[in-house]
XYZ file of C-alpha atoms in Angstrom:
563
model
C 62.330 53.023 1.288
C 62.310 54.177 4.885
C 58.678 55.342 4.521
C 57.671 52.031 2.980
C 59.410 50.135 5.716
C 57.725 52.229 8.348
C 54.216 51.655 6.872
C 54.850 47.980 6.691
C 56.055 47.971 10.327
C 52.876 49.835 11.393
C 50.676 47.308 9.648
C 52.525 44.288 11.120
C 51.379 42.377 14.168
C 53.361 42.672 17.423
C 54.803 39.095 16.829
C 55.773 40.110 13.355
C 57.444 43.372 14.727
C 59.282 41.398 17.355
C 60.473 38.820 14.923
C 61.566 41.478 12.480
C 63.412 43.409 15.198
C 65.355 40.237 16.326
C 66.235 39.411 12.655
C 67.525 42.938 12.097
C 69.951 42.452 14.991
C 68.368 44.630 17.642
C 70.413 44.793 20.779
C 68.689 42.647 23.454
C 70.211 41.619 26.743
C 70.180 38.100 28.136
C 67.933 39.093 30.965
C 65.397 40.594 28.557
C 65.514 37.455 26.421
C 64.857 35.299 29.522
C 61.972 37.489 30.545
C 60.567 37.264 27.031
C 60.940 33.519 26.892
C 59.187 33.222 30.229
C 56.394 35.276 28.956
C 56.084 33.194 25.860
C 56.078 29.899 27.868
C 53.352 31.245 30.083
C 51.354 32.263 27.108
C 51.941 28.761 25.453
C 50.867 26.852 28.631
C 47.797 29.037 28.903
C 46.816 28.392 25.269
C 47.355 24.665 25.629
C 45.261 24.606 28.760
C 42.402 26.449 27.133
C 42.581 24.190 24.083
C 42.512 21.015 26.259
C 39.604 22.433 28.322
C 37.723 23.235 25.045
C 38.384 19.716 23.687
C 37.282 18.164 26.971
C 34.184 20.414 27.043
C 33.213 19.282 23.505
C 33.827 15.616 24.387
C 31.732 15.961 27.564
C 28.912 17.609 25.777
C 29.028 14.762 23.183
C 29.012 11.968 25.810
C 26.197 13.750 27.686
C 24.160 14.016 24.489
C 24.952 10.408 23.519
C 23.965 9.238 27.089
C 20.692 11.165 26.841
C 19.945 9.688 23.521
C 20.760 6.190 24.675
C 18.615 6.616 27.734
C 15.734 7.791 25.445
C 16.368 4.647 23.211
C 16.449 2.456 26.394
C 13.171 3.989 27.649
C 11.572 3.543 24.215
C 12.745 -0.090 24.192
C 11.469 -0.744 27.702
C 8.119 0.760 26.761
C 8.095 -1.325 23.607
C 8.801 -4.415 25.652
C 6.035 -3.471 28.003
C 3.638 -3.047 24.971
C 4.665 -6.422 23.660
C 4.236 -8.022 27.044
C 0.757 -6.584 27.489
C -0.285 -7.528 23.941
C 1.114 -11.117 24.413
C -1.084 -11.331 27.513
C -4.154 -9.923 25.755
C -3.719 -12.110 22.744
C -3.189 -15.298 24.865
C -6.205 -14.536 26.882
C -8.289 -14.046 23.781
C -6.968 -17.330 22.365
C -7.988 -19.067 25.605
C -11.451 -17.637 25.453
C -11.883 -18.799 21.799
C -10.536 -22.222 22.745
C -12.983 -22.549 25.690
C -15.880 -21.341 23.566
C -14.978 -23.965 20.876
C -14.929 -26.674 23.443
C -18.131 -25.628 25.076
C -19.853 -25.738 21.734
C -18.301 -29.183 20.985
C -19.512 -30.428 24.386
C -23.019 -29.098 23.793
C -23.200 -30.765 20.449
C -22.065 -34.082 22.071
C -24.708 -33.724 24.660
C -27.377 -33.152 22.006
C -26.234 -36.258 20.088
C -26.224 -38.370 23.273
C -29.799 -37.102 24.226
C -31.007 -37.825 20.743
C -29.640 -41.356 20.894
C -31.043 -41.904 24.384
C -34.593 -40.866 23.678
C -34.946 -42.822 20.282
C -37.628 -45.595 20.656
C -36.181 -48.891 19.521
C -38.254 -50.672 16.661
C -38.669 -53.721 18.970
C -40.989 -51.651 21.063
C -43.445 -51.194 18.270
C -46.332 -53.662 18.517
C -45.951 -55.856 15.592
C -49.488 -57.259 16.018
C -51.081 -53.964 14.941
C -51.710 -51.322 17.660
C -48.063 -50.334 18.142
C -48.928 -49.224 21.777
C -46.943 -50.361 24.837
C -47.018 -49.303 28.497
C -45.134 -46.302 29.742
C -43.228 -48.469 32.286
C -42.101 -50.707 29.485
C -40.948 -47.785 27.349
C -38.961 -46.380 30.281
C -37.350 -49.690 30.911
C -36.526 -50.317 27.303
C -35.167 -46.740 26.990
C -32.808 -47.363 29.873
C -31.583 -50.504 28.247
C -31.202 -48.744 24.957
C -29.244 -45.942 26.577
C -27.076 -48.501 28.361
C -26.476 -50.446 25.155
C -25.672 -47.231 23.403
C -23.124 -46.179 26.023
C -21.557 -49.732 25.981
C -21.373 -49.766 22.197
C -19.926 -46.248 22.227
C -17.273 -47.428 24.697
C -16.556 -50.635 22.783
C -16.183 -48.776 19.413
C -14.542 -45.638 20.823
C -11.185 -46.269 19.292
C -12.228 -46.921 15.707
C -14.189 -43.737 15.102
C -11.548 -41.769 17.000
C -8.924 -43.134 14.732
C -10.961 -42.204 11.597
C -11.479 -38.715 12.910
C -7.907 -38.422 14.000
C -6.794 -39.327 10.410
C -8.977 -36.600 8.898
C -7.853 -34.181 11.684
C -4.171 -35.003 10.983
C -4.685 -34.232 7.338
C -6.445 -30.892 8.115
C -3.806 -29.975 10.755
C -1.063 -30.761 8.312
C -2.592 -28.465 5.736
C -3.018 -25.766 8.363
C 0.561 -26.289 9.504
C 1.906 -25.877 6.021
C -0.132 -22.716 5.561
C 0.945 -21.389 8.918
C 4.581 -22.038 8.074
C 4.167 -20.176 4.771
C 2.614 -17.226 6.456
C 5.385 -17.118 9.047
C 7.947 -17.177 6.344
C 6.202 -14.251 4.694
C 6.255 -12.325 7.944
C 10.039 -12.962 8.577
C 10.841 -11.809 5.007
C 9.274 -8.395 5.859
C 10.008 -8.347 9.592
C 11.547 -4.911 9.802
C 8.639 -3.195 8.045
C 6.032 -5.106 9.943
C 7.827 -4.409 13.208
C 8.038 -0.702 12.455
C 4.300 -0.556 11.652
C 3.430 -2.458 14.836
C 5.551 -0.105 17.061
C 4.153 3.077 15.320
C 0.600 1.859 15.912
C 1.224 0.794 19.494
C 3.081 3.927 20.529
C 0.261 5.995 19.104
C -2.212 3.823 21.086
C -0.202 4.653 24.276
C -0.287 8.379 23.571
C -3.986 8.225 23.200
C -4.441 6.291 26.387
C -2.825 8.975 28.513
C -6.308 10.588 28.657
C -8.507 8.274 30.627
C -11.668 9.451 28.992
C -10.348 8.733 25.448
C -9.031 5.438 26.690
C -12.446 4.298 27.876
C -14.381 5.781 24.964
C -12.277 5.250 21.947
C -9.184 3.162 22.452
C -10.242 -0.115 24.171
C -12.827 -2.364 22.730
C -14.729 -5.076 24.413
C -12.181 -7.749 23.667
C -9.474 -5.802 25.508
C -7.750 -4.731 22.215
C -6.741 -1.095 21.689
C -7.868 0.210 18.330
C -4.353 0.259 16.998
C -3.631 -3.304 18.046
C -6.809 -4.485 16.429
C -5.842 -2.511 13.195
C -2.399 -4.180 13.299
C -4.109 -7.626 13.615
C -6.150 -6.829 10.571
C -3.100 -5.697 8.562
C -1.051 -8.773 9.499
C -3.951 -11.030 8.644
C -4.468 -9.435 5.212
C -0.756 -9.171 4.497
C -0.030 -12.830 5.308
C -3.124 -13.971 3.331
C -1.360 -13.690 -0.014
C 2.195 -14.240 -1.051
C 2.289 -14.880 -4.884
C 0.432 -14.147 -8.078
C -1.020 -16.892 -10.261
C -2.066 -16.584 -13.907
C -5.622 -17.778 -14.501
C -6.145 -16.503 -18.060
C -4.238 -14.807 -20.852
C -5.042 -12.898 -24.047
C -2.397 -12.561 -26.797
C -2.520 -10.316 -29.888
C -2.276 -12.040 -33.325
C 0.936 -10.220 -34.210
C 2.830 -10.267 -30.885
C 5.702 -8.185 -32.131
C 3.726 -5.292 -33.629
C 4.573 -1.923 -32.185
C 0.808 -0.899 -31.987
C 0.089 -3.562 -29.382
C 0.856 -1.348 -26.388
C -2.160 -1.322 -24.095
C -2.216 2.087 -22.422
C -5.365 1.464 -20.219
C -7.402 -1.399 -18.978
C -10.558 -0.906 -16.953
C -13.413 -2.917 -15.450
C -17.013 -1.713 -15.916
C -19.450 -0.768 -13.158
C -20.318 -4.386 -12.209
C -16.936 -6.036 -12.981
C -18.661 -8.135 -15.703
C -16.819 -6.605 -18.638
C -13.412 -4.975 -19.079
C -12.053 -2.732 -21.865
C -8.567 -2.225 -23.341
C -7.264 0.715 -25.275
C -3.859 1.981 -26.565
C -1.690 2.608 -29.538
C -3.902 0.402 -31.791
C -6.542 3.200 -31.783
C -9.269 0.665 -30.826
C -11.274 0.124 -27.669
C -12.000 -3.602 -27.140
C -14.501 -4.774 -24.631
C -14.259 -8.415 -23.279
C -16.534 -10.565 -21.190
C -14.512 -11.297 -18.048
C -16.187 -14.625 -17.331
C -15.543 -15.895 -20.803
C -11.916 -14.861 -20.694
C -11.440 -16.781 -17.484
C -13.518 -19.871 -18.298
C -13.041 -20.401 -22.005
C -9.905 -21.478 -24.033
C -7.572 -18.799 -25.105
C -8.043 -19.583 -28.797
C -11.747 -18.847 -28.541
C -11.340 -15.359 -26.960
C -12.744 -12.491 -28.965
C -13.920 -9.014 -27.844
C -17.680 -8.642 -27.649
C -17.388 -5.013 -28.756
C -14.844 -3.067 -30.710
C -14.808 0.693 -31.374
C -12.361 2.648 -33.456
C -10.887 6.023 -32.674
C -9.038 8.625 -34.861
C -6.005 8.757 -32.697
C -3.966 6.742 -30.229
C -5.750 6.274 -26.879
C -4.207 7.076 -23.498
C -6.842 6.366 -20.827
C -10.266 4.878 -20.252
C -12.941 5.417 -17.506
C -16.244 3.575 -17.265
C -19.250 5.543 -16.090
C -20.009 4.450 -12.488
C -23.767 4.486 -13.055
C -24.506 4.213 -16.923
C -23.097 0.781 -17.513
C -22.863 1.166 -21.339
C -20.934 4.527 -21.216
C -17.134 4.689 -21.267
C -14.908 7.811 -21.686
C -11.558 7.878 -23.492
C -8.742 10.430 -23.864
C -6.394 10.433 -26.842
C -3.118 11.754 -28.234
C -4.875 14.598 -30.124
C -6.409 15.990 -26.875
C -9.994 14.766 -27.571
C -12.087 13.437 -24.711
C -14.809 11.121 -26.091
C -17.749 9.434 -24.505
C -18.810 6.153 -26.152
C -21.994 4.124 -25.983
C -20.806 0.553 -25.927
C -24.193 -0.953 -26.863
C -24.441 1.174 -30.048
C -20.598 1.239 -30.635
C -20.783 4.950 -31.304
C -19.473 8.152 -29.757
C -22.178 10.179 -28.112
C -20.065 13.271 -27.062
C -16.706 14.641 -28.018
C -14.801 17.408 -26.214
C -12.069 19.129 -28.144
C -10.793 21.988 -25.963
C -7.442 20.452 -25.061
C -4.682 21.753 -27.299
C -2.244 18.874 -26.803
C -2.288 15.108 -25.899
C -4.726 14.305 -23.058
C -3.226 11.739 -20.767
C -6.076 11.004 -18.285
C -9.890 11.069 -17.912
C -12.128 10.004 -15.049
C -15.784 9.853 -14.318
C -17.045 11.083 -11.004
C -18.199 8.194 -8.585
C -20.949 10.303 -7.111
C -22.224 12.391 -10.169
C -22.496 10.347 -13.292
C -22.736 13.503 -15.431
C -19.326 14.743 -14.460
C -15.811 13.864 -15.651
C -12.381 15.362 -15.500
C -9.404 15.319 -17.885
C -5.766 16.356 -17.813
C -3.514 17.195 -20.771
C -0.040 18.173 -21.869
C -1.398 21.698 -22.458
C -1.039 22.006 -18.597
C -4.805 22.263 -18.116
C -7.224 20.282 -16.029
C -10.800 20.508 -17.519
C -14.042 19.480 -15.879
C -16.831 18.422 -18.185
C -20.534 17.825 -17.825
C -22.273 15.398 -20.155
C -25.223 17.840 -20.400
C -23.023 20.586 -21.854
C -20.765 20.841 -24.880
C -18.107 23.029 -23.277
C -15.962 22.520 -20.195
C -17.591 23.899 -16.958
C -14.271 24.347 -15.229
C -10.692 24.921 -16.516
C -7.612 24.981 -14.245
C -4.159 26.189 -15.622
C -1.535 24.195 -13.818
C 1.619 25.647 -15.514
C 2.955 22.095 -15.938
C 2.048 18.976 -17.980
C -0.787 16.948 -16.438
C -0.200 13.169 -16.260
C -3.124 11.943 -14.168
C -6.417 13.158 -12.775
C -8.754 11.276 -10.327
C -11.973 12.136 -8.464
C -12.329 11.427 -4.724
C -14.652 8.445 -4.602
C -16.805 10.112 -1.952
C -17.274 13.443 -3.602
C -17.559 15.131 -7.029
C -16.019 18.334 -5.586
C -12.458 17.009 -4.842
C -9.916 15.869 -7.448
C -6.271 14.868 -7.227
C -3.845 15.882 -10.100
C -0.497 14.249 -10.818
C 1.794 16.639 -12.655
C 5.115 16.966 -14.404
C 6.194 19.373 -11.748
C 6.736 16.338 -9.360
C 3.844 17.287 -7.130
C 0.270 16.087 -6.510
C -2.181 18.955 -6.295
C -5.539 18.321 -4.431
C -8.321 20.668 -5.456
C -11.722 21.608 -4.236
C -13.555 22.490 -7.426
C -15.713 25.000 -5.605
C -12.604 27.130 -5.204
C -9.925 26.570 -7.868
C -7.847 29.698 -7.196
C -5.311 27.594 -5.311
C -5.214 23.835 -4.316
C -6.217 22.635 -0.842
C -2.883 20.811 -0.532
C 0.207 20.216 -2.572
C 1.844 16.947 -1.737
C 5.681 17.053 -2.257
C 8.035 14.105 -2.188
C 8.443 12.645 -5.597
C 11.653 13.644 -7.567
C 10.213 13.110 -11.041
C 6.862 13.360 -12.806
C 3.826 11.952 -11.040
C 2.376 9.528 -13.600
C -0.661 8.196 -11.719
C -2.905 9.102 -8.763
C -5.551 6.654 -7.294
C -7.639 6.773 -4.174
C -7.775 3.767 -1.830
C -10.465 5.492 0.278
C -11.803 9.013 0.653
C -8.737 9.910 2.719
C -5.934 7.742 1.306
C -4.297 8.659 -2.006
C -1.654 6.547 -3.855
C 0.717 8.115 -6.360
C 3.199 6.674 -8.769
C 6.228 8.481 -10.298
C 8.963 7.886 -12.804
C 11.387 8.247 -9.814
C 10.727 4.558 -9.236
C 8.610 4.867 -6.051
C 4.944 4.786 -5.063
C 3.689 6.923 -2.166
C 0.704 6.982 0.053
C -0.826 10.197 1.348
C -3.507 11.255 3.820
C -5.495 14.004 1.963
C -7.424 14.835 5.068
C -4.406 15.528 7.332
C -2.136 16.602 4.443
C 0.629 14.202 5.459
C 2.737 11.474 3.683
C 2.021 8.030 5.098
C 4.440 5.659 3.324
C 6.887 5.167 0.539
C 7.088 1.987 -1.528
C 10.101 0.617 -3.435
C 10.841 -2.515 -5.386
C 9.686 -2.035 -8.912
C 11.552 -0.220 -11.723
C 10.117 2.860 -13.380
C 12.193 5.619 -14.941
C 10.580 6.681 -18.168
C 7.292 4.832 -19.006
C 3.759 4.834 -17.646
C 3.621 1.384 -16.019
C 0.095 1.446 -14.574
C -1.281 1.878 -11.047
C -4.263 0.093 -9.424
C -5.612 -0.010 -5.883
C -8.192 -1.567 -3.675
C -8.854 -0.774 0.062
C -5.828 -2.855 1.259
C -3.400 -3.395 -1.705
C -1.650 -1.287 -4.378
C -0.522 -2.910 -7.635
C 1.780 -1.406 -10.268
C 3.823 -2.336 -13.263
C 7.600 -2.291 -13.763
C 9.900 -1.737 -16.706
C 11.249 -5.247 -16.045
C 8.015 -6.638 -17.461
C 6.819 -7.509 -13.889
C 3.771 -6.749 -11.850
C 4.302 -5.801 -8.207
C 1.735 -5.853 -5.390
C 2.211 -3.988 -2.084
C 0.191 -4.047 1.054
C -0.532 -0.433 1.899
C 1.013 -0.823 5.373
C 4.315 -2.436 4.231
C 6.882 -0.641 1.996
C 8.269 -3.704 0.311
C 6.374 -5.877 -2.350
C 4.133 -8.594 -0.938
C 4.145 -10.460 -4.263
C 5.329 -10.047 -7.880
C 4.889 -11.750 -11.211
C 7.028 -11.586 -14.436
C 5.436 -11.978 -17.798
C 6.904 -14.964 -19.668
C 9.437 -14.093 -22.271
C 9.062 -15.200 -25.932
C 12.161 -16.952 -27.358
C 11.384 -15.492 -30.781
C 11.132 -11.924 -29.634
C 14.075 -9.841 -31.071
C 13.717 -7.191 -28.373
C 13.533 -9.569 -25.370
C 17.280 -9.545 -24.824
C 17.321 -5.703 -24.575
C 14.646 -5.713 -21.885
C 12.434 -3.292 -23.878
C 9.099 -4.741 -22.728
C 7.255 -3.243 -19.733
C 3.931 -3.472 -17.908
C 1.825 -0.752 -19.364
C -1.456 -0.922 -17.382
C -3.021 -2.689 -14.392
C -6.633 -2.776 -13.017
C -7.957 -4.236 -9.909
C -11.191 -6.131 -9.580
C -12.979 -4.365 -6.877
C -12.584 -5.878 -3.370
C -11.096 -9.022 -4.956
C -7.659 -10.686 -5.235
C -7.971 -10.534 -9.031
C -5.837 -8.155 -11.129
C -6.014 -7.404 -14.881
C -2.534 -6.606 -16.319
C -1.305 -5.724 -19.739
C 2.174 -5.041 -21.239
C 3.803 -3.332 -24.093
C 3.364 -6.390 -26.376
C -0.329 -6.347 -25.951
C -0.470 -9.338 -23.773
C -3.303 -9.294 -21.191
C -3.160 -11.607 -18.216
C -5.629 -12.224 -15.411
C -3.730 -12.688 -12.176
C -5.027 -13.854 -8.808
C -3.261 -13.322 -5.409
C -2.831 -16.718 -3.591
C -1.216 -17.874 -0.391
């Protein structure tokens, strides 16, 4: 017991030893206790002082950091205000120049009208007796009278024509005022995003202008705009140009509630004259676009129908051969069809599982690419029966797309949540891997040779710069958790479907929807209350405000963006 107590005492801290000694009744004098208490009080005061100093030091560092951050924010705000002040001055100056130019043109037109009225020879000067010739002095005198009469008549009748023109002008101004109000309302609804885009562009412009040579050569144009301000003006103009979607035509299947009506893909042909639909019905239907828009819905029939052995997942028209269209199906077969003969001209059967996507090259009409659940991307040539390139991705492939400016670059959307960007001349590894989505990437589409849009079942769209390998923007507003809801792009806008049976349109510079449209519900539909219907495919008419949309009921609508 003594040995154990001794070992415990050796392991104990000095404070524990002192406490134990006092508890055991060790003999301690009052003087020793007072000395010990004084020592403890000094130790306590020292510790309290150190703790207070440490707390004050932390607080001081926080306040200094906060002051630095607020000063930076203040400087940023002051710089932003300076940008805005300069831009207001620039825009007002440009407006004044346009106003003056318009009035100079109007004044010039008035002068031409006055001159034309002044030099017109009155009929009374024509010699009714036969020759029709009068003296020069008489003509001059009569012209003077005519000009005077014209001037007097113009003064006398000034108010009447002015009132007429003012009425027309008031009507026109009223229309313009209503349109301007709608555009302002559209801006205020997205003010935060528009403000963020403006400041981002303007700050970048200022960074560029620090170098005088670049400022002169690249940044400022002849109108006094920096390139970024001019780009923002273009974005603001295009964004406020449209605010809603209007239905201009609709196609409905005979049996609206049949499960085979789902339209998986809808695509325009090379010239936007015809469009094709395909899906679970195992049929490719080709429609004349002008007939669909201009003729009654009851009279709508496909101009061509072609049957497939399996359910179809994707279509792609050849960008050169107008009558060729490629399809991919649930058995993994990639087929090239001749629309004019309604027959397949080539079938590729190397994929081992369902092929989700196929795309013809924009620059080489003989090349196409496909992606499948067998985790392989395959590149095909219409002049060969076997694939020319095969890439093993180790994950299911949901979408493949050629860069519109090259037959060497492809983007691949995968179930690994990433977008892989490949140069087909070196497939050992991708040029870039774009990370950011949290679920499978269902679609990839190019807005330009550098801008790539992607859709995912995480409910977002994203925009990427494939040249700089950077993310540009994230879009939210639609609902997408499990289905392929379609993705379509043009140079300025992105359209996608939603599992709420709606179509959403985003401007590429703004992260919130610019417009949306919900398909009408059918009162006799037993599944309508459960919200089971969704948009299954969308397609944009090139450089046009027109969108083709289809949903899981097989309803096809032609929508147009309007103000």
